[in-house]
Amino acid sequence: MRRTGSALGVVFAVFALLATAPAWAASDDLDFYQTADRTEVGTEDTFRLTVVVVDAPANAQVKLPESEDFSVLSSSRSSQRSISLSGGGPAVIQDVTRHVLVMRANRAGRLKVPPSQITVRGKTYRTQPVELTVKAGRVGGAPPGQAGRGRDRQPDPFSSIQSQMQQMEEAFGDMAEVDRPTIPRGDSDLFLRASLDRDTVYVGEQVTLSLYIYSRVDLSSVDAVTMPKLEGFWTEEVESPTQLSGEQRVVDGIPYRAYLLRRRAIFPVKSGTLPITAAEADITTGFLFAGHRVHRVSNALKVKVKPLPPGGPQDMPNAHVGNWRLSMDVSQTRVELGQPVTVKVSLEGVGNVKNVTPPALKGPAALKIYDPTTTDKVSPQRHRVQGRRVMEYLVMPQRTGSFTLPALEFTYFDPRARKYEVARTDPVTITVEAGAGGASSIASASPQASSDQANEQKNVLTAGGLRPVRYQARFEAPGVPVWQRGFFVPAVLAPLGLLLGVALIGGVRGRLALRTEAGRGRQQAKAARKRLADAEKLQSSADVGAFYGEVEKALHGFLEARLGMPVVGLTREVLAEKLTAAGADTERRAKVLFVLEACDFGRYGGGGNPAERQKVMDAAAAAMEGWA
């Protein structure tokens, strides 16, 4: 049987269909809708709104929903083209574009997400609004379904990708970095990176500063960390790991292990562009005798701080920013005269807990209010500082009757809602009854007797109380002067002898240190030659990468022993300069650079020829031998 077509013809036919896709799409009806991943959320939860448009022309303009009731935390756009060939009929081509918005509700209630709009050839299309039930706080549990789904849709081709992105965002929470890390020049294997969860905030709003180590080498320890100077910020420690625990991250297509060093919550106390200086760290890489210490400096950052908008109280402290709840708790509302009442004024929420000031408790003159004691409880969650500040008052009634503690008000600025809010308490009435003695006030209960009783307890010496103080004295002959005693001369000469002993011990330790350093260099060089011998055993193995990796590690160890400094991460030019300064001749430098280049090529580009492996082994051995 004779074939009437070819695979090449099918490919050309598919490309022809793709070229004519815009004309076919223009002839179909426009499919435009939006959905939400849940119908019930909390004011502290996030949800995803997906806007889908199918077969839209290239010049179509999509306007995403905007509302003061919702804040857009992030947005992304994806597109897909699908071709369906079935039944021998014409091909069906669809262009699907999705806009995914991560949003948060600014208030509780029955809210609606406005419809999205798209303009095609002068005609505007609108989706249906999405209605959500928003509750205060956080609503747990998985989303029950998608809201706003007006009809059955085809399976989402991006469902797996979106689910992975959702898991990543939920894992990191609010800690999405404003700027992605970039690999610095010269420190590509190990660098320090500082990041912020946001770079534009209001005065008093929290910014989370994180300091990470990105490494492609083994870490032994972090010896010292110097955090940036945070002038113009109130700081609060959020997370400070005691052990190195890394997580996998990819930077510019290169895998790294990221280790968190510090995480701090910083609250700006003034407006403007506030700089954050670079952090520094001393890091030890490797293990045991092969380890060496390096110093790394992070990037500097800037935070744009906006002043609080007008409309708030005059001279409101900048710590009154966040989301707060005010409450007043009274130990008892009915009390006998002479018995105290404990009143706790609590301010709880998200913000600068240790710097916020609850309103002062006031009351009528019949209630004597003593100065409060303040206690703080800070419990960060998802890297956000939150907790409670409690001011506990002791209230002592002075006479019988009913007295009212007035309601308290606390005005604060909510940065998420971008408006001022007022937290209030209800007034509390305290009823004071006469005690067992029938007195109606403290002042009428015989002031003279009370005064006498107080004086008797504090100032009068009674038979069963304190006894009078008695002084006894005796005369003694004058003693021998200190300089005439036997211990005076040794005590004076002891510091001089101690100083000479310290100097002698320091000199001996210096000589031993020089000998120890030289011995350590010889041990490292011997270990490098032994590693090269082990690499020779791998020369005939099938694992080419293991052979070249072992040769490279052996040469690096030998160079570190001879140069007295780490060489991993140095560029070829810098390494050549270090070899020249150490007295290595031109031939030796050429052999060292040849071996390093051959190892890089062998690990990633081939190098399976046994003759090439032997040539690399000979060059490495020659580079190590005869070093002056």
Short mmCIF file of C-alpha atoms in Angstrom, two decimals, residues 33-466:
data_model
loop_
_atom_site.label_atom_id
_atom_site.label_comp_id
_atom_site.label_asym_id
_atom_site.label_seq_id
_atom_site.Cartn_x
_atom_site.Cartn_y
_atom_site.Cartn_z
CA TYR A 33 -16.16 34.79 34.11
CA GLN A 34 -14.63 34.98 37.61
CA THR A 35 -14.63 32.58 40.57
CA ALA A 36 -13.43 32.53 44.19
CA ASP A 37 -11.94 29.52 45.94
CA ARG A 38 -14.25 29.84 48.97
CA THR A 39 -17.56 31.35 50.03
CA GLU A 40 -16.73 32.06 53.69
CA VAL A 41 -13.51 33.73 54.87
CA GLY A 42 -12.18 35.66 57.85
CA THR A 43 -10.71 39.13 57.96
CA GLU A 44 -7.30 37.56 58.67
CA ASP A 45 -7.60 34.94 55.88
CA THR A 46 -6.66 35.22 52.22
CA PHE A 47 -8.64 33.89 49.29
CA ARG A 48 -8.02 33.60 45.55
CA LEU A 49 -10.11 35.21 42.87
CA THR A 50 -9.61 33.74 39.39
CA VAL A 51 -10.68 35.77 36.35
CA VAL A 52 -10.87 33.62 33.17
CA VAL A 53 -11.22 34.85 29.61
CA VAL A 54 -11.38 32.44 26.66
CA ASP A 55 -10.62 33.37 23.06
CA ALA A 56 -10.03 37.06 23.70
CA PRO A 57 -8.43 39.12 20.89
CA ALA A 58 -4.88 40.28 21.38
CA ASN A 59 -5.94 43.93 21.87
CA ALA A 60 -8.60 43.12 24.49
CA GLN A 61 -8.27 45.11 27.72
CA VAL A 62 -9.15 43.38 31.00
CA LYS A 63 -9.99 45.50 34.06
CA LEU A 64 -9.71 43.53 37.31
CA PRO A 65 -12.10 44.29 40.21
CA GLU A 66 -11.28 47.06 42.69
CA SER A 67 -13.05 47.68 46.01
CA GLU A 68 -12.32 49.37 49.34
CA ASP A 69 -13.68 46.26 51.05
CA PHE A 70 -10.81 44.11 49.73
CA SER A 71 -7.02 44.40 49.50
CA VAL A 72 -5.08 42.78 46.67
CA LEU A 73 -1.95 41.15 48.13
CA SER A 74 -0.55 39.70 44.88
CA SER A 75 -1.55 38.99 41.31
CA SER A 76 -0.40 36.65 38.55
CA ARG A 77 -1.31 36.00 34.92
CA SER A 78 -1.08 32.78 32.89
CA SER A 79 -2.19 31.73 29.43
CA GLN A 80 -2.66 28.46 27.51
CA ARG A 81 -3.55 27.45 23.99
CA SER A 82 -5.24 24.09 23.37
CA ILE A 83 -5.91 22.30 20.05
CA SER A 84 -8.56 19.58 19.77
CA LEU A 85 -8.55 17.24 16.74
CA SER A 86 -11.38 14.69 16.86
CA GLY A 87 -13.94 13.08 14.56
CA GLY A 88 -12.18 14.14 11.38
CA GLY A 89 -13.75 17.61 11.65
CA PRO A 90 -12.04 21.00 11.84
CA ALA A 91 -9.63 21.71 14.65
CA VAL A 92 -10.96 23.50 17.75
CA ILE A 93 -8.45 25.98 19.14
CA GLN A 94 -8.91 27.85 22.43
CA ASP A 95 -6.78 30.55 24.05
CA VAL A 96 -7.38 30.60 27.81
CA THR A 97 -6.02 33.46 29.95
CA ARG A 98 -6.27 33.45 33.74
CA HIS A 99 -5.69 36.27 36.21
CA VAL A 100 -5.25 35.04 39.81
CA LEU A 101 -5.59 37.62 42.61
CA VAL A 102 -4.69 36.84 46.22
CA MET A 103 -7.04 39.04 48.27
CA ARG A 104 -8.02 39.77 51.88
CA ALA A 105 -11.24 41.29 53.20
CA ASN A 106 -10.88 44.57 55.09
CA ARG A 107 -14.04 44.23 57.19
CA ALA A 108 -16.62 41.68 58.26
CA GLY A 109 -20.07 41.33 56.73
CA ARG A 110 -21.78 40.15 53.57
CA LEU A 111 -19.46 41.57 50.90
CA LYS A 112 -19.36 41.43 47.13
CA VAL A 113 -16.32 41.38 44.88
CA PRO A 114 -17.17 43.73 41.98
CA PRO A 115 -17.35 42.29 38.48
CA SER A 116 -14.36 42.26 36.17
CA GLN A 117 -14.58 44.01 32.80
CA ILE A 118 -13.13 43.39 29.34
CA THR A 119 -13.35 45.69 26.33
CA VAL A 120 -13.33 44.06 22.90
CA ARG A 121 -13.66 46.22 19.76
CA GLY A 122 -15.42 48.97 21.67
CA LYS A 123 -17.86 46.65 23.47
CA THR A 124 -17.57 46.04 27.23
CA TYR A 125 -18.34 42.66 28.84
CA ARG A 126 -18.77 42.15 32.62
CA THR A 127 -18.64 39.08 34.82
CA GLN A 128 -21.01 38.34 37.67
CA PRO A 129 -19.98 39.70 41.11
CA VAL A 130 -18.80 37.19 43.71
CA GLU A 131 -20.57 37.28 47.08
CA LEU A 132 -18.63 36.29 50.21
CA THR A 133 -19.48 35.91 53.88
CA VAL A 134 -16.68 37.58 55.86
CA LYS A 135 -16.27 36.95 59.59
CA ALA A 136 -13.94 38.65 62.05
CA GLY A 137 -10.66 36.89 62.76
CA ARG A 138 -9.66 33.64 61.08
CA VAL A 139 -11.95 30.97 59.65
CA GLY A 140 -10.37 27.51 59.66
CA GLY A 141 -10.96 24.55 57.38
CA ALA A 142 -10.57 23.99 53.66
CA PRO A 143 -12.68 26.03 51.25
CA PRO A 144 -15.98 24.25 50.63
CA GLY A 145 -16.10 25.12 46.98
CA GLN A 146 -15.81 27.86 44.46
CA ALA A 147 -18.10 30.85 44.75
CA GLY A 148 -19.60 32.66 41.82
CA ARG A 149 -19.57 29.62 39.53
CA GLY A 150 -22.51 30.26 37.27
CA ARG A 151 -22.15 27.14 35.14
CA ASP A 152 -20.05 24.01 34.80
CA ARG A 153 -16.59 24.64 33.42
CA GLN A 154 -14.03 22.50 31.73
CA PRO A 155 -11.24 21.06 33.90
CA ASP A 156 -8.73 23.72 34.79
CA PRO A 157 -5.50 23.00 32.85
CA PHE A 158 -3.53 25.00 35.42
CA SER A 159 -5.00 23.31 38.50
CA SER A 160 -1.79 21.47 39.40
CA ILE A 161 0.37 24.58 38.95
CA GLN A 162 -2.03 26.73 40.94
CA SER A 163 -2.20 24.16 43.74
CA GLN A 164 1.60 24.12 43.98
CA MET A 165 1.71 27.92 44.08
CA GLN A 166 -1.02 27.92 46.72
CA GLN A 167 0.93 25.49 48.89
CA MET A 168 4.07 27.61 48.60
CA GLU A 169 2.23 30.82 49.51
CA GLU A 170 0.51 29.15 52.46
CA ALA A 171 3.87 27.81 53.65
CA PHE A 172 5.54 31.20 53.58
CA GLY A 173 2.45 33.13 54.68
CA ASP A 174 3.08 36.87 54.79
CA MET A 175 6.81 36.40 54.29
CA ALA A 176 6.88 36.83 50.53
CA GLU A 177 10.10 38.70 49.80
CA VAL A 178 9.86 42.08 48.20
CA ASP A 179 13.00 41.45 46.14
CA ARG A 180 14.20 38.02 45.04
CA PRO A 181 17.78 37.11 45.94
CA THR A 182 20.44 37.64 43.30
CA ILE A 183 23.77 35.84 43.18
CA PRO A 184 26.61 38.29 43.92
CA ARG A 185 29.85 38.23 41.97
CA GLY A 186 32.73 36.38 43.63
CA ASP A 187 30.58 34.78 46.35
CA SER A 188 28.38 32.52 44.24
CA ASP A 189 28.79 29.47 46.50
CA LEU A 190 28.02 31.25 49.79
CA PHE A 191 26.37 34.62 50.30
CA LEU A 192 24.29 36.50 52.87
CA ARG A 193 20.89 37.93 51.97
CA ALA A 194 18.54 40.28 53.87
CA SER A 195 14.92 40.63 52.77
CA LEU A 196 11.71 42.39 53.81
CA ASP A 197 8.15 41.16 53.58
CA ARG A 198 7.15 44.64 52.34
CA ASP A 199 8.97 47.86 51.53
CA THR A 200 6.14 50.43 51.77
CA VAL A 201 4.27 50.81 55.07
CA TYR A 202 2.71 53.37 57.36
CA VAL A 203 4.35 54.77 60.48
CA GLY A 204 4.01 52.18 63.24
CA GLU A 205 3.15 49.30 60.87
CA GLN A 206 5.24 46.13 61.15
CA VAL A 207 7.90 45.21 58.62
CA THR A 208 9.50 41.77 58.98
CA LEU A 209 13.26 41.66 58.36
CA SER A 210 14.76 38.23 57.57
CA LEU A 211 18.45 37.35 57.24
CA TYR A 212 19.37 34.18 55.30
CA ILE A 213 22.54 32.35 54.32
CA TYR A 214 22.43 30.89 50.79
CA SER A 215 25.02 28.14 50.42
CA ARG A 216 26.15 25.44 48.01
CA VAL A 217 28.86 24.19 50.37
CA ASP A 218 28.69 22.41 53.72
CA LEU A 219 28.28 24.72 56.74
CA SER A 220 29.80 23.86 60.11
CA SER A 221 28.75 26.82 62.25
CA VAL A 222 27.92 30.52 62.30
CA ASP A 223 30.42 32.15 64.63
CA ALA A 224 29.13 35.73 64.77
CA VAL A 225 26.22 37.70 63.35
CA THR A 226 26.05 41.49 63.27
CA MET A 227 22.54 42.71 62.53
CA PRO A 228 21.94 45.98 60.64
CA LYS A 229 21.68 49.30 62.42
CA LEU A 230 17.97 50.01 62.70
CA GLU A 231 17.83 53.73 63.34
CA GLY A 232 14.27 55.01 63.26
CA PHE A 233 12.73 51.62 64.12
CA TRP A 234 11.35 49.91 67.21
CA THR A 235 12.49 46.27 66.98
CA GLU A 236 11.14 43.00 68.35
CA GLU A 237 12.80 39.59 67.96
CA VAL A 238 10.51 37.12 66.16
CA GLU A 239 12.70 34.11 65.40
CA SER A 240 16.32 33.29 66.22
CA PRO A 241 17.20 29.64 65.46
CA THR A 242 19.81 28.02 67.67
CA GLN A 243 20.69 25.36 65.07
CA LEU A 244 21.29 25.56 61.33
CA SER A 245 18.32 24.14 59.44
CA GLY A 246 18.28 24.66 55.69
CA GLU A 247 15.57 24.51 53.08
CA GLN A 248 15.92 24.04 49.32
CA ARG A 249 15.64 27.20 47.19
CA VAL A 250 16.46 27.91 43.55
CA VAL A 251 18.15 31.21 42.60
CA ASP A 252 18.58 31.96 38.89
CA GLY A 253 18.16 28.26 38.13
CA ILE A 254 20.85 27.19 40.65
CA PRO A 255 19.83 25.14 43.73
CA TYR A 256 20.88 26.50 47.14
CA ARG A 257 20.33 25.63 50.77
CA ALA A 258 18.84 28.64 52.59
CA TYR A 259 19.52 28.92 56.34
CA LEU A 260 17.57 31.41 58.46
CA LEU A 261 19.81 33.36 60.86
CA ARG A 262 17.51 36.01 62.31
CA ARG A 263 13.99 37.29 61.83
CA ARG A 264 12.93 40.56 63.42
CA ALA A 265 9.78 42.66 63.46
CA ILE A 266 10.62 46.33 62.98
CA PHE A 267 8.17 49.20 63.48
CA PRO A 268 9.13 52.55 61.88
CA VAL A 269 8.69 55.50 64.24
CA LYS A 270 9.01 58.25 61.63
CA SER A 271 8.05 58.81 58.02
CA GLY A 272 10.34 59.05 55.00
CA THR A 273 12.74 56.64 53.30
CA LEU A 274 14.57 54.85 56.11
CA PRO A 275 17.78 52.93 55.25
CA ILE A 276 18.69 49.54 56.70
CA THR A 277 22.43 48.93 56.67
CA ALA A 278 24.03 45.65 55.63
CA ALA A 279 24.34 42.74 58.04
CA GLU A 280 27.57 40.76 58.53
CA ALA A 281 28.35 37.20 59.56
CA ASP A 282 31.39 35.00 60.17
CA ILE A 283 30.72 31.49 58.87
CA THR A 284 32.75 28.29 59.16
CA THR A 285 32.44 25.87 56.23
CA GLY A 286 33.55 22.26 56.02
CA PHE A 287 34.16 19.93 58.93
CA LEU A 288 37.00 19.27 61.40
CA PHE A 289 40.44 20.03 59.96
CA ALA A 290 39.11 20.80 56.47
CA GLY A 291 36.94 23.70 57.66
CA HIS A 292 37.77 27.36 57.14
CA ARG A 293 36.18 30.63 58.20
CA VAL A 294 34.75 33.21 55.79
CA HIS A 295 33.23 36.65 56.27
CA ARG A 296 30.12 37.68 54.33
CA VAL A 297 28.23 40.98 54.05
CA SER A 298 24.56 41.17 53.06
CA ASN A 299 22.74 43.68 50.91
CA ALA A 300 21.40 46.98 52.24
CA LEU A 301 17.67 47.75 52.20
CA LYS A 302 15.31 50.72 52.26
CA VAL A 303 11.80 51.12 53.64
CA LYS A 304 9.42 53.79 52.39
CA VAL A 305 7.38 54.92 55.40
CA LYS A 306 4.19 56.87 54.78
CA PRO A 307 2.81 59.23 57.45
CA LEU A 308 -0.54 58.43 58.99
CA PRO A 309 -3.39 59.95 56.98
CA PRO A 310 -5.33 62.92 58.38
CA GLY A 311 -8.42 62.38 60.44
CA GLY A 312 -6.89 60.81 63.54
CA PRO A 313 -6.50 62.21 67.05
CA GLN A 314 -3.90 64.88 67.56
CA ASP A 315 -0.55 63.61 68.89
CA MET A 316 -1.62 59.98 68.59
CA PRO A 317 1.39 57.72 69.37
CA ASN A 318 2.80 55.88 66.37
CA ALA A 319 2.49 52.61 68.28
CA HIS A 320 -1.30 52.83 68.02
CA VAL A 321 -1.23 51.16 64.62
CA GLY A 322 -2.56 47.68 63.93
CA ASN A 323 -5.74 45.84 64.85
CA TRP A 324 -6.72 46.11 68.52
CA ARG A 325 -9.51 45.02 70.88
CA LEU A 326 -10.12 46.76 74.22
CA SER A 327 -11.75 45.14 77.26
CA MET A 328 -12.27 45.96 80.96
CA ASP A 329 -12.61 43.19 83.56
CA VAL A 330 -13.77 43.91 87.13
CA SER A 331 -13.18 41.33 89.87
CA GLN A 332 -16.53 42.13 91.55
CA THR A 333 -19.27 44.70 91.10
CA ARG A 334 -20.74 44.44 94.65
CA VAL A 335 -18.31 44.95 97.52
CA GLU A 336 -18.26 45.92 101.17
CA LEU A 337 -16.74 49.18 102.28
CA GLY A 338 -13.03 48.74 102.93
CA GLN A 339 -12.63 45.84 100.50
CA PRO A 340 -10.56 46.48 97.29
CA VAL A 341 -11.71 45.89 93.72
CA THR A 342 -9.33 44.75 90.97
CA VAL A 343 -9.90 46.23 87.51
CA LYS A 344 -7.96 44.93 84.49
CA VAL A 345 -7.82 47.00 81.31
CA SER A 346 -6.63 44.74 78.46
CA LEU A 347 -5.54 45.75 75.00
CA GLU A 348 -5.16 42.75 72.68
CA GLY A 349 -4.37 42.54 68.99
CA VAL A 350 -1.73 42.70 66.27
CA GLY A 351 0.88 45.44 66.45
CA ASN A 352 3.62 46.88 68.65
CA VAL A 353 2.40 45.25 71.86
CA LYS A 354 5.23 46.41 74.13
CA ASN A 355 4.96 50.04 73.08
CA VAL A 356 1.19 50.53 72.90
CA THR A 357 -0.54 52.47 75.70
CA PRO A 358 -4.04 51.46 76.84
CA PRO A 359 -6.35 54.26 78.02
CA ALA A 360 -6.06 55.21 81.69
CA LEU A 361 -8.81 54.17 84.09
CA LYS A 362 -10.75 57.06 85.63
CA GLY A 363 -13.59 57.16 88.12
CA PRO A 364 -15.49 59.27 90.65
CA ALA A 365 -13.83 60.66 93.78
CA ALA A 366 -15.55 58.03 95.92
CA LEU A 367 -13.33 55.39 94.29
CA LYS A 368 -9.63 55.79 94.97
CA ILE A 369 -7.66 54.40 92.00
CA TYR A 370 -4.02 53.42 92.60
CA ASP A 371 -1.28 53.37 89.98
CA PRO A 372 -1.47 50.25 87.78
CA THR A 373 0.93 47.39 87.21
CA THR A 374 1.56 46.48 83.55
CA THR A 375 2.12 42.98 82.15
CA ASP A 376 2.80 42.00 78.54
CA LYS A 377 2.32 38.73 76.72
CA VAL A 378 3.74 38.58 73.19
CA SER A 379 3.00 35.54 71.00
CA PRO A 380 4.09 36.02 67.36
CA GLN A 381 2.15 34.03 64.78
CA ARG A 382 3.15 33.70 61.12
CA HIS A 383 5.95 36.21 61.83
CA ARG A 384 3.44 38.89 62.91
CA VAL A 385 3.82 40.37 66.42
CA GLN A 386 0.65 40.08 68.42
CA GLY A 387 -0.29 39.65 72.03
CA ARG A 388 -1.84 41.41 74.99
CA ARG A 389 -0.95 44.30 77.30
CA VAL A 390 -2.81 44.34 80.63
CA MET A 391 -2.91 47.23 83.12
CA GLU A 392 -4.17 46.07 86.52
CA TYR A 393 -5.63 48.72 88.85
CA LEU A 394 -6.45 48.49 92.55
CA VAL A 395 -9.64 50.45 93.33
CA MET A 396 -10.53 51.21 96.96
CA PRO A 397 -14.09 52.47 97.68
CA GLN A 398 -14.21 55.42 100.11
CA ARG A 399 -17.94 55.39 100.94
CA THR A 400 -21.09 53.42 100.32
CA GLY A 401 -23.29 53.84 97.26
CA SER A 402 -23.33 53.02 93.54
CA PHE A 403 -20.50 54.42 91.43
CA THR A 404 -19.79 54.06 87.72
CA LEU A 405 -16.45 53.55 86.04
CA PRO A 406 -16.88 55.32 82.67
CA ALA A 407 -16.43 53.58 79.34
CA LEU A 408 -12.93 53.57 77.83
CA GLU A 409 -12.01 54.38 74.23
CA PHE A 410 -8.88 53.55 72.27
CA THR A 411 -8.34 55.06 68.82
CA TYR A 412 -5.97 53.31 66.43
CA PHE A 413 -5.13 53.21 62.74
CA ASP A 414 -5.80 49.97 60.84
CA PRO A 415 -3.25 49.79 57.96
CA ARG A 416 -5.17 47.04 56.18
CA ALA A 417 -8.44 48.97 56.14
CA ARG A 418 -6.49 52.25 55.77
CA LYS A 419 -8.73 54.07 58.22
CA TYR A 420 -9.00 54.95 61.89
CA GLU A 421 -10.96 52.68 64.20
CA VAL A 422 -12.14 53.07 67.81
CA ALA A 423 -12.20 50.20 70.32
CA ARG A 424 -14.61 50.77 73.22
CA THR A 425 -15.67 49.17 76.50
CA ASP A 426 -18.95 49.39 78.37
CA PRO A 427 -19.26 51.38 81.61
CA VAL A 428 -19.17 49.35 84.84
CA THR A 429 -21.21 50.14 87.96
CA ILE A 430 -19.80 49.17 91.36
CA THR A 431 -22.13 48.96 94.38
CA VAL A 432 -20.45 49.60 97.75
CA GLU A 433 -22.29 48.32 100.83
CA ALA A 434 -21.69 49.01 104.49
CA GLY A 435 -19.37 46.60 106.25
CA ALA A 436 -19.90 44.59 109.41
CA GLY A 437 -19.39 47.69 111.59
CA GLY A 438 -22.12 49.60 109.81
CA ALA A 439 -19.86 52.50 108.74
CA SER A 440 -20.97 54.39 105.61
CA SER A 441 -17.58 55.92 104.82
CA ILE A 442 -13.97 55.50 105.77
CA ALA A 443 -13.64 59.13 106.90
CA SER A 444 -16.59 58.90 109.41
CA ALA A 445 -15.28 55.84 111.23
CA SER A 446 -13.42 57.67 114.05
CA PRO A 447 -10.41 59.29 112.32
CA GLN A 448 -8.59 59.68 115.66
CA ALA A 449 -8.88 55.96 116.39
CA SER A 450 -7.62 55.07 112.92
CA SER A 451 -4.68 57.42 113.35
CA ASP A 452 -3.81 55.97 116.74
CA GLN A 453 -4.04 52.43 115.39
CA ALA A 454 -1.71 53.23 112.48
CA ASN A 455 0.79 54.93 114.78
CA GLU A 456 0.69 52.03 117.18
CA GLN A 457 1.49 49.59 114.38
CA LYS A 458 4.29 51.62 112.82
CA ASN A 459 5.92 54.04 115.28
CA VAL A 460 5.19 52.97 118.90
CA LEU A 461 7.43 50.49 120.75
CA THR A 462 5.09 48.09 122.53
CA ALA A 463 5.89 45.33 124.97
CA GLY A 464 5.65 42.68 122.31
CA GLY A 465 7.16 44.81 119.57
CA LEU A 466 10.63 46.13 118.82
#
